[in-house]
C-alpha cells in the first residue's frame, strides 16, 4: 500500500483542515449576509445529468462508472446540474427568487497542476427567478465581498466581466454568421494565451475576412465607454450594451466598482451560460481563476422542464488558498487546548479529582486536556505548554483548604476552595481573552 493519497487528492492534516475551515467560515459568513440558504445534494449522480449540458471539457474529465444496478453514474464534477435539477423539481413551491448556496466536494479527472486538482471544494452561490441585471450585480457583489472578508483588496483581485448576449450582438452587428460563433468564442477564450497569428488563423478558418478578424481581435481592448460609443445605437447590440452599462452602474453603487473590469475575452468554458459571465483573477496573473460564473437562463428548462432564469458562481478552495498563503493572509492555526489540568505529586486519590475537574470545566464549555497516564508535575506542565494551553489548573486534593490552583501567563496564581469557584474563574478568564 502506498502511504500517499491518489494523485490530485488531498489529506487534510489538522493544520490544512484549519485553513480549509477558515475559507469555509468566511464563505458562510458572507453569503448569509446576502440572505442565501445552504443546501446539499448527492455526490453521485446519473451520468446523463452532465453529458446533456455541462460541455465537453467537463464531460471529458468525469469520474464515471457503471454501478451494481447497471446504472451509468458519475461523481459530481460541478454542482450546477444538481442545483438546477433540485430547483426544477420543486419550482412551483419555492419562494422566488431562490437564493441558495452549497459547499460540495467536486471531482474532475484533470491533469493535476498548480491550482488544479482532481478533487476540490467549491462554494456555489446561485439565484433563480430573476431576469433583471440587479440580480447579476448582487451575485458578483457576493463574490467580491468574500475577497474582502478574507483580507484581499482591489489591488489583489480583479473581477473580469462580460456578457454572452452582448458578444452575440456584436457578432451579429459585424455580420458574422452564427455558424462561426463557436469558433470566435474559442478564439476569444484563448486570446491572451495564444499568439495573435494563431488566433487570426483560427478566425480565417471560420470564414472571417481580414477586416472582421481585426475587429474581433480588438474585442479584448473594449471598455464600457468604447462599447457605448461604437455599439450604443446598433440595432443588434444596442439593447445589450445598455443592459451591460446598467449592470456596471449597479456594481458601482454596491461599492465594488473598483474591483471590476469589462473584458469580452471572458466567455467561460461551460456550455450552459447565456448572459453576463465573470471570473475573478489575482492582479499579478500568478494564479488560475479564483471563481467563475454567470447567467444560465435555459438550464432549468433543459434539465427540469421549467422556464426559470438562473445565475450563479463557483469559487474553489484550491486557488483561493494558494493566493491567501502567497499574500500572507492565511491565519496560523490556533491551538485547540484552552485549559491543561495537571495533578500535584503524591496525591493518592488523584485521577478522580482531576477527572471531576475536567468534567466540570468541559461542561462549562472550556476545551480541556490532561496527561492520560501518571507523570511528574513538570512533565505535565511541559506537555500543556507544547499543546498551546492558555491556562493551567493544578489539582492537589491533599491540600484540603484550596485543592485547585489556576495559573495563567501574565497573572498571579489563584487558589480555589470549591470546584464551582474555579469554573467561574476559568469562564471569566476565557471571556476576557476573547
Ligand atoms: P468552473 O469555472 O468550472 O465553474 O469552476 C469554478 C471555480 O472552481 C474555478 O474558478 C476554480 O477556482 C475552481 N475549480 C474548478 N476546477 C478545479 C479543479 N480541478 N481544481 C481546483 N479548483 C477547481 C463551475 O463549476 C460552475 N458550475 C460554476 C457555477 C455555479 N456557475 C453557475 N453556478
Short mmCIF file of C-alpha atoms and ligand atoms in Angstrom, two decimals:
data_model
loop_
_atom_site.label_atom_id
_atom_site.label_comp_id
_atom_site.label_asym_id
_atom_site.label_seq_id
_atom_site.Cartn_x
_atom_site.Cartn_y
_atom_site.Cartn_z
CA UNK A 1 0.00 0.00 0.00
CA UNK A 2 1.32 3.46 -0.90
CA UNK A 3 1.24 5.86 2.07
CA UNK A 4 0.15 8.66 -0.28
CA UNK A 5 -3.35 9.63 -1.44
CA UNK A 6 -4.22 9.30 -5.14
CA UNK A 7 -2.71 11.98 -7.42
CA UNK A 8 -4.77 15.17 -7.24
CA UNK A 9 -6.38 14.19 -3.91
CA UNK A 10 -5.50 15.74 -0.57
CA UNK A 11 -5.10 14.59 3.00
CA UNK A 12 -6.27 17.30 5.36
CA UNK A 13 -3.96 17.15 8.39
CA UNK A 14 -5.25 19.40 11.19
CA UNK A 15 -3.28 22.50 10.06
CA UNK A 16 -4.58 22.09 6.50
CA UNK A 17 -8.08 21.49 7.80
CA UNK A 18 -7.86 24.69 9.88
CA UNK A 19 -7.02 26.60 6.67
CA UNK A 20 -9.94 25.00 4.87
CA UNK A 21 -12.23 25.86 7.79
CA UNK A 22 -11.04 29.47 7.67
CA UNK A 23 -12.10 29.65 4.00
CA UNK A 24 -15.41 27.85 4.58
CA UNK A 25 -16.25 30.04 7.62
CA UNK A 26 -15.59 33.20 5.61
CA UNK A 27 -17.72 31.89 2.74
CA UNK A 28 -20.62 31.09 5.05
CA UNK A 29 -20.43 34.43 6.92
CA UNK A 30 -20.60 36.47 3.72
CA UNK A 31 -23.26 34.53 1.81
CA UNK A 32 -25.52 34.53 4.87
CA UNK A 33 -25.25 38.34 4.97
CA UNK A 34 -26.77 38.25 1.48
CA UNK A 35 -29.59 36.01 2.73
CA UNK A 36 -28.60 32.81 0.89
CA UNK A 37 -29.59 29.47 2.47
CA UNK A 38 -27.43 26.36 2.49
CA UNK A 39 -28.43 23.14 0.68
CA UNK A 40 -26.69 19.96 -0.47
CA UNK A 41 -27.28 17.15 -2.95
CA UNK A 42 -25.85 13.70 -3.72
CA UNK A 43 -22.14 13.35 -4.59
CA UNK A 44 -23.00 10.62 -7.12
CA UNK A 45 -25.42 11.43 -9.94
CA UNK A 46 -26.71 9.84 -13.15
CA UNK A 47 -24.06 10.29 -15.85
CA UNK A 48 -26.51 11.90 -18.25
CA UNK A 49 -27.02 14.84 -15.90
CA UNK A 50 -23.60 16.04 -17.10
CA UNK A 51 -23.43 14.74 -20.65
CA UNK A 52 -26.53 16.76 -21.57
CA UNK A 53 -25.36 20.26 -20.72
CA UNK A 54 -22.05 20.65 -18.94
CA UNK A 55 -19.86 20.91 -22.04
CA UNK A 56 -17.14 18.73 -23.50
CA UNK A 57 -14.33 19.80 -21.20
CA UNK A 58 -16.05 18.66 -18.00
CA UNK A 59 -17.56 15.56 -19.63
CA UNK A 60 -14.04 14.51 -20.68
CA UNK A 61 -12.94 14.76 -17.05
CA UNK A 62 -15.70 12.74 -15.41
CA UNK A 63 -15.10 10.05 -12.82
CA UNK A 64 -17.81 7.74 -14.13
CA UNK A 65 -18.59 4.04 -13.85
CA UNK A 66 -21.45 1.56 -14.01
CA UNK A 67 -22.87 0.78 -10.57
CA UNK A 68 -24.00 -2.65 -9.36
CA UNK A 69 -27.52 -1.93 -10.62
CA UNK A 70 -26.15 -1.29 -14.14
CA UNK A 71 -26.69 2.46 -13.88
CA UNK A 72 -24.25 4.82 -15.61
CA UNK A 73 -23.21 7.19 -12.81
CA UNK A 74 -20.61 9.92 -12.19
CA UNK A 75 -19.10 11.65 -9.17
CA UNK A 76 -20.24 15.26 -9.36
CA UNK A 77 -17.71 17.40 -11.29
CA UNK A 78 -19.76 20.56 -10.64
CA UNK A 79 -22.84 21.47 -8.62
CA UNK A 80 -24.89 23.45 -11.13
CA UNK A 81 -26.73 20.50 -12.78
CA UNK A 82 -27.68 19.10 -9.34
CA UNK A 83 -28.84 22.54 -8.23
CA UNK A 84 -30.86 23.04 -11.42
CA UNK A 85 -32.44 19.60 -11.07
CA UNK A 86 -33.35 20.19 -7.40
CA UNK A 87 -34.87 23.61 -8.02
CA UNK A 88 -36.73 22.48 -11.15
CA UNK A 89 -38.29 19.56 -9.22
CA UNK A 90 -39.88 21.94 -6.67
CA UNK A 91 -40.07 25.05 -8.79
CA UNK A 92 -43.71 25.81 -8.01
CA UNK A 93 -43.35 25.57 -4.25
CA UNK A 94 -40.16 27.60 -3.82
CA UNK A 95 -40.23 31.28 -2.91
CA UNK A 96 -38.59 33.31 -5.70
CA UNK A 97 -36.00 34.43 -6.05
CA UNK A 98 -34.41 31.23 -4.79
CA UNK A 99 -31.14 32.18 -3.07
CA UNK A 100 -29.18 29.06 -2.18
CA UNK A 101 -25.56 28.14 -1.55
CA UNK A 102 -23.62 24.94 -1.05
CA UNK A 103 -20.02 23.82 -0.44
CA UNK A 104 -19.74 20.47 -2.27
CA UNK A 105 -16.58 18.47 -2.85
CA UNK A 106 -16.24 18.01 -6.62
CA UNK A 107 -14.27 15.51 -8.70
CA UNK A 108 -12.68 16.07 -12.10
CA UNK A 109 -10.10 13.81 -13.70
CA UNK A 110 -7.87 16.74 -14.73
CA UNK A 111 -4.16 16.86 -15.47
CA UNK A 112 -3.04 17.88 -11.98
CA UNK A 113 -1.07 21.10 -11.81
CA UNK A 114 -0.83 24.25 -9.68
CA UNK A 115 -4.40 25.28 -8.85
CA UNK A 116 -5.93 22.21 -10.48
CA UNK A 117 -6.56 19.02 -8.52
CA UNK A 118 -8.82 16.02 -9.02
CA UNK A 119 -10.98 17.00 -6.09
CA UNK A 120 -11.76 20.41 -4.73
CA UNK A 121 -14.35 22.11 -2.60
CA UNK A 122 -16.37 24.75 -4.36
CA UNK A 123 -18.66 27.36 -2.90
CA UNK A 124 -21.70 27.55 -5.17
CA UNK A 125 -23.97 30.57 -4.87
CA UNK A 126 -26.99 30.56 -7.15
CA UNK A 127 -30.08 32.65 -7.64
CA UNK A 128 -33.20 31.60 -9.55
CA UNK A 129 -36.23 33.51 -10.78
CA UNK A 130 -34.90 36.93 -11.73
CA UNK A 131 -34.01 38.28 -15.18
CA UNK A 132 -33.02 41.80 -14.05
CA UNK A 133 -29.32 42.73 -14.09
CA UNK A 134 -29.70 43.78 -10.46
CA UNK A 135 -29.52 40.04 -9.71
CA UNK A 136 -26.29 39.74 -11.74
CA UNK A 137 -24.82 42.68 -9.81
CA UNK A 138 -25.91 41.23 -6.45
CA UNK A 139 -24.24 37.93 -7.31
CA UNK A 140 -20.88 39.43 -8.26
CA UNK A 141 -21.02 41.59 -5.16
CA UNK A 142 -21.18 38.41 -3.04
CA UNK A 143 -18.04 37.02 -4.71
CA UNK A 144 -16.13 40.28 -4.24
CA UNK A 145 -17.30 40.69 -0.64
CA UNK A 146 -15.79 37.27 0.08
CA UNK A 147 -12.43 38.56 -1.19
CA UNK A 148 -12.73 41.50 1.23
CA UNK A 149 -13.73 39.24 4.11
CA UNK A 150 -10.54 37.23 3.54
CA UNK A 151 -8.39 40.39 3.69
CA UNK A 152 -7.84 40.83 -0.07
CA UNK A 153 -8.26 44.23 -1.75
CA UNK A 154 -8.99 45.53 -5.25
CA UNK A 155 -5.18 45.75 -5.61
CA UNK A 156 -5.04 41.96 -5.28
CA UNK A 157 -8.04 40.71 -7.25
CA UNK A 158 -9.92 41.75 -10.37
CA UNK A 159 -13.40 40.63 -11.47
CA UNK A 160 -13.43 40.37 -15.27
CA UNK A 161 -16.96 40.68 -16.61
CA UNK A 162 -18.51 40.03 -19.99
CA UNK A 163 -21.90 39.19 -21.47
CA UNK A 164 -22.60 36.46 -23.98
CA UNK A 165 -25.73 38.21 -25.26
CA UNK A 166 -23.71 41.38 -25.81
CA UNK A 167 -21.00 39.42 -27.59
CA UNK A 168 -23.61 37.72 -29.79
CA UNK A 169 -24.99 41.20 -30.57
CA UNK A 170 -21.52 42.38 -31.63
CA UNK A 171 -21.02 39.31 -33.83
CA UNK A 172 -24.41 39.91 -35.45
CA UNK A 173 -23.57 43.62 -35.85
CA UNK A 174 -20.45 42.63 -37.78
CA UNK A 175 -22.50 40.18 -39.90
CA UNK A 176 -20.55 37.14 -38.66
CA UNK A 177 -22.71 34.08 -39.45
CA UNK A 178 -23.99 32.14 -36.42
CA UNK A 179 -22.22 29.00 -37.59
CA UNK A 180 -18.89 30.77 -36.92
CA UNK A 181 -19.77 31.97 -33.39
CA UNK A 182 -18.43 28.91 -31.52
CA UNK A 183 -15.08 29.32 -33.29
CA UNK A 184 -15.00 33.05 -32.42
CA UNK A 185 -15.81 32.23 -28.77
CA UNK A 186 -12.99 29.69 -28.68
CA UNK A 187 -10.55 32.28 -30.07
CA UNK A 188 -11.63 34.97 -27.57
CA UNK A 189 -11.26 32.49 -24.71
CA UNK A 190 -7.61 31.89 -25.69
CA UNK A 191 -6.81 35.41 -26.91
CA UNK A 192 -4.50 36.24 -24.00
CA UNK A 193 -2.74 32.89 -24.03
CA UNK A 194 -2.00 32.29 -27.71
CA UNK A 195 -0.05 34.28 -30.35
CA UNK A 196 -2.12 36.75 -32.38
CA UNK A 197 -1.35 34.94 -35.65
CA UNK A 198 -2.74 31.67 -34.29
CA UNK A 199 -5.96 33.47 -33.31
CA UNK A 200 -6.15 35.20 -36.71
CA UNK A 201 -5.64 31.88 -38.49
CA UNK A 202 -8.46 30.28 -36.47
CA UNK A 203 -10.78 33.18 -37.36
CA UNK A 204 -9.81 32.92 -41.04
CA UNK A 205 -10.55 29.18 -40.92
CA UNK A 206 -14.01 30.06 -39.55
CA UNK A 207 -14.58 32.19 -42.65
CA UNK A 208 -13.91 35.73 -41.30
CA UNK A 209 -12.31 38.21 -43.71
CA UNK A 210 -9.22 40.22 -42.74
CA UNK A 211 -11.07 43.32 -41.52
CA UNK A 212 -13.51 41.29 -39.40
CA UNK A 213 -10.62 39.30 -37.95
CA UNK A 214 -9.01 42.59 -36.83
CA UNK A 215 -12.30 43.73 -35.28
CA UNK A 216 -12.67 40.51 -33.28
CA UNK A 217 -9.02 40.57 -32.20
CA UNK A 218 -9.70 44.09 -30.86
CA UNK A 219 -12.67 42.99 -28.67
CA UNK A 220 -10.36 42.33 -25.74
CA UNK A 221 -9.44 46.03 -25.56
CA UNK A 222 -13.03 47.36 -25.47
CA UNK A 223 -14.12 49.01 -22.23
CA UNK A 224 -17.63 50.18 -21.43
CA UNK A 225 -17.14 53.68 -22.91
CA UNK A 226 -15.85 52.20 -26.18
CA UNK A 227 -18.75 49.73 -26.30
CA UNK A 228 -21.25 52.54 -25.77
CA UNK A 229 -19.59 54.79 -28.38
CA UNK A 230 -19.33 52.08 -31.03
CA UNK A 231 -22.40 49.95 -30.47
CA UNK A 232 -24.77 52.05 -28.31
CA UNK A 233 -27.14 52.67 -31.21
CA UNK A 234 -26.59 49.35 -33.02
CA UNK A 235 -29.84 47.55 -33.87
CA UNK A 236 -28.38 44.17 -32.88
CA UNK A 237 -26.19 45.17 -29.91
CA UNK A 238 -27.61 48.47 -28.54
CA UNK A 239 -30.00 46.91 -26.05
CA UNK A 240 -27.33 44.56 -24.71
CA UNK A 241 -24.90 47.48 -24.33
CA UNK A 242 -27.48 49.43 -22.31
CA UNK A 243 -28.14 46.43 -20.07
CA UNK A 244 -24.43 45.90 -19.53
CA UNK A 245 -24.00 49.59 -18.66
CA UNK A 246 -26.78 49.28 -16.06
CA UNK A 247 -25.01 46.23 -14.61
CA UNK A 248 -21.75 48.14 -14.24
CA UNK A 249 -23.60 51.10 -12.65
CA UNK A 250 -25.23 48.76 -10.09
CA UNK A 251 -21.81 47.34 -9.22
CA UNK A 252 -20.54 50.88 -8.61
CA UNK A 253 -23.49 51.56 -6.30
CA UNK A 254 -22.85 48.31 -4.43
CA UNK A 255 -19.34 49.60 -3.69
CA UNK A 256 -17.41 47.05 -5.76
CA UNK A 257 -16.77 49.14 -8.90
CA UNK A 258 -13.01 49.34 -8.22
CA UNK A 259 -12.73 45.55 -8.48
CA UNK A 260 -14.49 45.25 -11.86
CA UNK A 261 -13.03 45.27 -15.37
CA UNK A 262 -15.04 44.85 -18.57
CA UNK A 263 -13.31 42.11 -20.56
CA UNK A 264 -15.00 40.49 -23.53
CA UNK A 265 -12.42 37.69 -23.64
CA UNK A 266 -14.18 36.08 -20.63
CA UNK A 267 -16.50 33.58 -22.31
CA UNK A 268 -16.44 30.69 -19.76
CA UNK A 269 -15.97 27.12 -20.95
CA UNK A 270 -19.25 25.70 -19.70
CA UNK A 271 -21.91 25.19 -22.34
CA UNK A 272 -24.94 26.49 -20.44
CA UNK A 273 -24.18 30.20 -19.91
CA UNK A 274 -26.50 32.61 -21.71
CA UNK A 275 -25.82 36.15 -20.42
CA UNK A 276 -23.46 38.04 -18.13
CA UNK A 277 -20.42 35.93 -17.19
CA UNK A 278 -17.46 36.70 -14.95
CA UNK A 279 -14.25 35.36 -13.48
CA UNK A 280 -12.10 36.56 -10.60
CA UNK A 281 -8.32 36.56 -11.00
CA UNK A 282 -5.38 37.76 -8.95
CA UNK A 283 -4.00 41.00 -10.37
CA UNK A 284 -0.47 39.72 -10.83
CA UNK A 285 -1.67 36.94 -13.13
CA UNK A 286 0.14 34.38 -10.99
CA UNK A 287 -2.79 32.01 -10.38
CA UNK A 288 -5.64 30.42 -12.28
CA UNK A 289 -9.22 31.69 -11.91
CA UNK A 290 -10.39 32.01 -8.29
CA UNK A 291 -14.04 31.97 -9.21
CA UNK A 292 -16.30 31.84 -12.25
CA UNK A 293 -19.96 32.08 -13.01
CA UNK A 294 -22.76 33.77 -14.83
CA UNK A 295 -26.29 33.57 -16.07
CA UNK A 296 -27.71 30.30 -17.39
CA UNK A 297 -31.32 31.04 -18.22
CA UNK A 298 -32.07 27.82 -20.15
CA UNK A 299 -30.61 25.09 -17.92
CA UNK A 300 -33.63 24.59 -15.65
CA UNK A 301 -35.74 24.18 -18.76
CA UNK A 302 -33.34 21.67 -20.27
CA UNK A 303 -32.96 19.61 -17.07
CA UNK A 304 -36.35 20.00 -15.42
CA UNK A 305 -38.75 21.40 -17.96
CA UNK A 306 -39.39 24.67 -16.09
CA UNK A 307 -38.73 28.03 -17.64
CA UNK A 308 -36.90 29.96 -14.93
CA UNK A 309 -33.96 32.32 -15.30
CA UNK A 310 -30.93 31.47 -13.17
CA UNK A 311 -27.42 32.67 -12.38
CA UNK A 312 -24.62 31.67 -10.07
CA UNK A 313 -20.94 31.16 -9.48
CA UNK A 314 -18.47 28.59 -8.21
CA UNK A 315 -15.43 29.54 -6.11
CA UNK A 316 -12.87 26.82 -5.41
CA UNK A 317 -10.81 26.38 -2.25
CA UNK A 318 -7.57 25.50 -4.06
CA UNK A 319 -6.62 28.68 -5.91
CA UNK A 320 -8.04 30.82 -3.12
CA UNK A 321 -5.88 29.00 -0.56
CA UNK A 322 -2.77 29.46 -2.74
CA UNK A 323 -3.48 33.18 -3.10
CA UNK A 324 -4.13 33.72 0.62
CA UNK A 325 -0.91 31.92 1.55
CA UNK A 326 1.09 33.88 -1.05
CA UNK A 327 -0.23 37.20 0.32
CA UNK A 328 0.32 36.21 3.97
CA UNK A 329 -3.41 36.27 4.66
CA UNK A 330 -3.87 32.70 5.88
CA UNK A 331 -4.09 32.83 9.69
CA UNK A 332 -1.92 30.44 11.68
CA UNK A 333 -3.83 27.52 13.16
CA UNK A 334 -4.88 28.26 16.73
CA UNK A 335 -4.11 25.68 19.42
CA UNK A 336 -7.07 23.54 20.29
CA UNK A 337 -6.41 23.39 24.05
CA UNK A 338 -7.69 26.10 26.35
CA UNK A 339 -7.03 24.60 29.78
CA UNK A 340 -4.47 21.99 30.74
CA UNK A 341 -5.12 20.17 34.02
CA UNK A 342 -2.20 18.76 35.93
CA UNK A 343 -2.20 16.87 39.18
CA UNK A 344 0.13 17.60 42.05
CA UNK A 345 2.65 14.88 43.02
CA UNK A 346 1.83 12.37 45.74
CA UNK A 347 -1.94 12.71 45.56
CA UNK A 348 -3.23 9.23 46.29
CA UNK A 349 -6.88 9.71 45.21
CA UNK A 350 -5.66 11.73 42.27
CA UNK A 351 -7.19 10.80 38.95
CA UNK A 352 -10.72 11.09 40.41
CA UNK A 353 -10.26 14.73 41.45
CA UNK A 354 -8.57 15.54 38.14
CA UNK A 355 -11.33 13.84 36.13
CA UNK A 356 -14.10 15.60 38.08
CA UNK A 357 -12.35 18.92 37.48
CA UNK A 358 -12.04 18.20 33.74
CA UNK A 359 -15.72 17.21 33.55
CA UNK A 360 -16.90 20.37 35.31
CA UNK A 361 -14.73 22.62 33.11
CA UNK A 362 -15.84 20.87 29.91
CA UNK A 363 -19.47 21.22 30.97
CA UNK A 364 -18.86 24.97 31.23
CA UNK A 365 -17.64 25.00 27.60
CA UNK A 366 -13.86 25.03 28.14
CA UNK A 367 -11.51 22.98 25.92
CA UNK A 368 -9.64 20.73 28.32
CA UNK A 369 -6.78 18.26 28.07
CA UNK A 370 -4.58 16.40 30.59
CA UNK A 371 -1.95 13.67 30.58
CA UNK A 372 -3.50 10.25 30.07
CA UNK A 373 -1.10 8.49 32.42
CA UNK A 374 0.62 9.46 35.68
CA UNK A 375 3.52 11.85 35.07
CA UNK A 376 5.73 14.16 37.12
CA UNK A 377 4.21 17.64 37.53
CA UNK A 378 6.86 19.40 35.43
CA UNK A 379 6.33 16.88 32.59
CA UNK A 380 2.59 17.50 32.72
CA UNK A 381 3.07 21.27 32.58
CA UNK A 382 5.57 20.94 29.75
CA UNK A 383 3.09 18.84 27.75
CA UNK A 384 0.44 21.52 28.34
CA UNK A 385 2.79 24.26 27.10
CA UNK A 386 3.54 22.22 23.97
CA UNK A 387 -0.18 21.81 23.36
CA UNK A 388 -0.51 25.61 23.46
CA UNK A 389 -2.67 25.74 26.58
CA UNK A 390 -3.66 29.25 27.68
CA UNK A 391 -4.32 28.26 31.31
CA UNK A 392 -3.23 25.54 33.73
CA UNK A 393 -5.17 24.10 36.64
CA UNK A 394 -3.15 22.19 39.19
CA UNK A 395 -5.27 19.80 41.24
CA UNK A 396 -3.99 18.92 44.69
CA UNK A 397 -6.69 17.11 46.76
CA UNK A 398 -4.27 16.70 49.67
CA UNK A 399 -4.26 20.46 50.04
CA UNK A 400 -7.71 20.48 51.58
CA UNK A 401 -8.22 24.28 52.09
CA UNK A 402 -7.57 25.07 48.42
CA UNK A 403 -7.29 21.98 46.22
CA UNK A 404 -7.26 23.96 42.90
CA UNK A 405 -4.67 26.42 41.63
CA UNK A 406 -5.17 28.38 38.38
CA UNK A 407 -2.05 29.56 36.57
CA UNK A 408 -2.13 31.90 33.60
CA UNK A 409 0.75 33.68 31.89
CA UNK A 410 0.93 37.32 32.96
CA UNK A 411 -1.36 36.79 36.01
CA UNK A 412 -0.73 35.82 39.64
CA UNK A 413 -1.70 32.25 40.56
CA UNK A 414 -5.17 31.97 42.12
CA UNK A 415 -6.33 29.27 44.57
CA UNK A 416 -9.86 27.92 44.96
CA UNK A 417 -11.61 26.03 47.72
CA UNK A 418 -14.58 24.86 45.64
CA UNK A 419 -14.90 23.49 42.12
CA UNK A 420 -17.71 25.96 41.12
CA UNK A 421 -15.49 28.91 42.09
CA UNK A 422 -12.67 27.52 39.89
CA UNK A 423 -15.10 27.02 36.99
CA UNK A 424 -16.42 30.59 37.38
CA UNK A 425 -12.85 31.99 37.33
CA UNK A 426 -11.90 29.95 34.22
CA UNK A 427 -15.08 31.09 32.45
CA UNK A 428 -14.33 34.75 33.29
CA UNK A 429 -10.75 34.31 32.04
CA UNK A 430 -11.98 32.79 28.76
CA UNK A 431 -14.38 35.66 28.28
CA UNK A 432 -11.75 38.31 28.93
CA UNK A 433 -9.34 36.60 26.47
CA UNK A 434 -11.97 36.51 23.76
P1 LIG B 1 -15.82 26.36 -13.08
O1 LIG B 1 -15.26 27.58 -13.75
O2 LIG B 1 -15.62 25.07 -13.74
O3 LIG B 1 -17.37 26.66 -12.87
O4 LIG B 1 -15.25 26.27 -11.61
C1 LIG B 1 -15.35 27.37 -10.72
C2 LIG B 1 -14.07 27.51 -9.90
O5 LIG B 1 -13.81 26.28 -9.24
C3 LIG B 1 -12.81 27.79 -10.71
O6 LIG B 1 -12.66 29.17 -10.95
C4 LIG B 1 -11.73 27.23 -9.79
O7 LIG B 1 -11.39 28.16 -8.76
C5 LIG B 1 -12.41 26.05 -9.14
N1 LIG B 1 -12.04 24.80 -9.81
C6 LIG B 1 -12.59 24.23 -10.89
N2 LIG B 1 -11.98 23.08 -11.21
C7 LIG B 1 -11.00 22.90 -10.30
C8 LIG B 1 -10.01 21.90 -10.07
N3 LIG B 1 -9.91 20.83 -10.85
N4 LIG B 1 -9.16 22.04 -9.03
C9 LIG B 1 -9.26 23.12 -8.22
N5 LIG B 1 -10.17 24.10 -8.38
C10 LIG B 1 -11.03 24.00 -9.40
C11 LIG B 1 -18.29 25.75 -12.43
O8 LIG B 1 -18.01 24.69 -11.96
C12 LIG B 1 -19.72 26.26 -12.49
N6 LIG B 1 -20.62 25.13 -12.23
C13 LIG B 1 -19.91 27.38 -11.50
C14 LIG B 1 -21.30 27.90 -11.46
C15 LIG B 1 -22.17 27.81 -10.42
N7 LIG B 1 -21.93 28.53 -12.44
C16 LIG B 1 -23.16 28.82 -12.06
N8 LIG B 1 -23.31 28.39 -10.82
#
